[in-house]
PDB file of C-alpha atoms in Angstrom:
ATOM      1  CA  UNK N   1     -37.620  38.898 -12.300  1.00 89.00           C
ATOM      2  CA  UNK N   2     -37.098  42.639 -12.751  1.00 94.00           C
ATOM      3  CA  UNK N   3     -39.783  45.229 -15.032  1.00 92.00           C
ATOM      4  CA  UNK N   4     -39.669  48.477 -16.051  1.00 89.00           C
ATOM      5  CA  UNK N   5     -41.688  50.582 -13.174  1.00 92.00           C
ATOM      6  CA  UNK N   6     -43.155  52.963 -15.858  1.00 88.00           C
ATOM      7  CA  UNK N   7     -44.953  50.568 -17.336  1.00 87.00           C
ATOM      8  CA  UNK N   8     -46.328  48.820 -15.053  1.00 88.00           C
ATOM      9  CA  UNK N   9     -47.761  51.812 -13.981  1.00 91.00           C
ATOM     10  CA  UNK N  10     -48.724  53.836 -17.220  1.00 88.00           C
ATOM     11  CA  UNK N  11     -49.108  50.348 -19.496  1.00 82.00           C
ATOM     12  CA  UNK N  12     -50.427  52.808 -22.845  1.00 82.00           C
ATOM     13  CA  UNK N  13     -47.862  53.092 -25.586  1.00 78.00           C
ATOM     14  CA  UNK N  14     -46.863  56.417 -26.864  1.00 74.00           C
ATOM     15  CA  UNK N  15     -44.815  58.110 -24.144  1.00 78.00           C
ATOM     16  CA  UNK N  16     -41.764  59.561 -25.013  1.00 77.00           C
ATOM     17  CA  UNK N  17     -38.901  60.893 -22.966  1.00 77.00           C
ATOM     18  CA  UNK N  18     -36.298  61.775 -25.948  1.00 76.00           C
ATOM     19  CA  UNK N  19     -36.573  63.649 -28.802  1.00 71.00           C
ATOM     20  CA  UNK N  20     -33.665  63.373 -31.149  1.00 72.00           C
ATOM     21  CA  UNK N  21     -32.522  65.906 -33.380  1.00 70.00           C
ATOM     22  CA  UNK N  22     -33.503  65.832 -37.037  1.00 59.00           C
ATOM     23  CA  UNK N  23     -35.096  62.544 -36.690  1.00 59.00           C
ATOM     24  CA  UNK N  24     -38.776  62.158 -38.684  1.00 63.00           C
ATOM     25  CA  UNK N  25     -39.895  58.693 -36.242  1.00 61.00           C
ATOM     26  CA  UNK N  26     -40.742  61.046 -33.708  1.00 68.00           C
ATOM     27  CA  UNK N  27     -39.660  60.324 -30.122  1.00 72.00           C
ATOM     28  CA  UNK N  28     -38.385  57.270 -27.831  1.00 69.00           C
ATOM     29  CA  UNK N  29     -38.917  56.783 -24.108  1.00 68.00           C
ATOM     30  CA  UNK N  30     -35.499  56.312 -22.670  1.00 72.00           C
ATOM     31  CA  UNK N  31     -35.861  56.490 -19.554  1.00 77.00           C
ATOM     32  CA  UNK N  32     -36.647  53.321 -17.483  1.00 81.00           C
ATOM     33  CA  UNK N  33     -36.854  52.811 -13.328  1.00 87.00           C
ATOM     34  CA  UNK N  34     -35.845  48.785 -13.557  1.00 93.00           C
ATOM     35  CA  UNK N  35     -37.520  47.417 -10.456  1.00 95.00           C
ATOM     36  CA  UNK N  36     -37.742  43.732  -8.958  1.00 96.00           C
ATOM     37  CA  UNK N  37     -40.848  41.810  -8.674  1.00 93.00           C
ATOM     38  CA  UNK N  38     -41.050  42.849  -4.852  1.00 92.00           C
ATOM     39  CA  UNK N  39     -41.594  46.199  -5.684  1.00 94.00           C
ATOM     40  CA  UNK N  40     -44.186  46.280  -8.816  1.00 94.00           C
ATOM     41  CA  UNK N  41     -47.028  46.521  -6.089  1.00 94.00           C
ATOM     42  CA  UNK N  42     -45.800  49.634  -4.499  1.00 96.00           C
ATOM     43  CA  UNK N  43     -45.691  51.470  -7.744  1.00 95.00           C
ATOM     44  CA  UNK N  44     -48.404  54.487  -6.969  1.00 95.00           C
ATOM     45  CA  UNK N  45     -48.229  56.713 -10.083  1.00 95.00           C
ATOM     46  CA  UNK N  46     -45.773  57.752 -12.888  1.00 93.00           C
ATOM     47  CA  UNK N  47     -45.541  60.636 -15.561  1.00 91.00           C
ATOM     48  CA  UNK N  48     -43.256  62.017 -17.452  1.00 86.00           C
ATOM     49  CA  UNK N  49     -41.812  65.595 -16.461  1.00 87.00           C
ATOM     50  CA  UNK N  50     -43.088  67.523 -19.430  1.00 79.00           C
ATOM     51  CA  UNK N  51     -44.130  71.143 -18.301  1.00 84.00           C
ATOM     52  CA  UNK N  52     -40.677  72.542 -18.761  1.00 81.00           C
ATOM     53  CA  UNK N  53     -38.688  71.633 -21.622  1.00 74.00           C
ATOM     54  CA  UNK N  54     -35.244  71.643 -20.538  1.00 73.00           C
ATOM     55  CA  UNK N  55     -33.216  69.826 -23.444  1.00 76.00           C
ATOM     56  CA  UNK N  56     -34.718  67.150 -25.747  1.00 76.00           C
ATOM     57  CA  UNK N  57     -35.241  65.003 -22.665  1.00 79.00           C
ATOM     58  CA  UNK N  58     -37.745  64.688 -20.279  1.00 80.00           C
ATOM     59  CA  UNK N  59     -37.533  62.709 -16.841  1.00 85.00           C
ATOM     60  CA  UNK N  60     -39.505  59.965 -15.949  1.00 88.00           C
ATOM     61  CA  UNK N  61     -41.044  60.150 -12.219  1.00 93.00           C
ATOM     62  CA  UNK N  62     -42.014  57.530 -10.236  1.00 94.00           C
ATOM     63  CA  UNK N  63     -44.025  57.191  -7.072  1.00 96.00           C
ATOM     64  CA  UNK N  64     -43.465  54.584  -4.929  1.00 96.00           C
ATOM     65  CA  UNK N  65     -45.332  53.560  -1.719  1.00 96.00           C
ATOM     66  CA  UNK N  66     -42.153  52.550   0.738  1.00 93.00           C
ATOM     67  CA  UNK N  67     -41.668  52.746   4.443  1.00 90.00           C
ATOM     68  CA  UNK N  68     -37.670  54.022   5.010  1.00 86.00           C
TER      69      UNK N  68
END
């Protein structure tokens, strides 16, 4: 019962969050938001942070549609 929120969102292969050192496959996304079922409708959006580089990482953000 639980999903990564990312991609349920953004289903497209190809979006990576890490990008080790030295290493010719190119990058990995990991980063994952694990959500329950409940919540996979109130997913609005998600991207990854990539404007600023700030290490070989970049965060995954998610918008969710909640009432707190």
């Amino acid at each position: 019962g639980y999903t990564d929120a990312y991609s349920e969102a953004v289903p497209e292969r190809g979006a990576y969050t890490w990008w080790p050192d030295g290493d010719d496959a190119g990058g990995l996304r990991t980063d994952t938001h694990i959500i329950s079922e409940l919540l996979v409708s109130q997913v609005e959006r998600a991207h990854i942070y990539d404007e600023k580089a700030f290490s070989h990482h970049a965060p995954v953000v998610i918008d969710y549609d909640l009432t707190l």
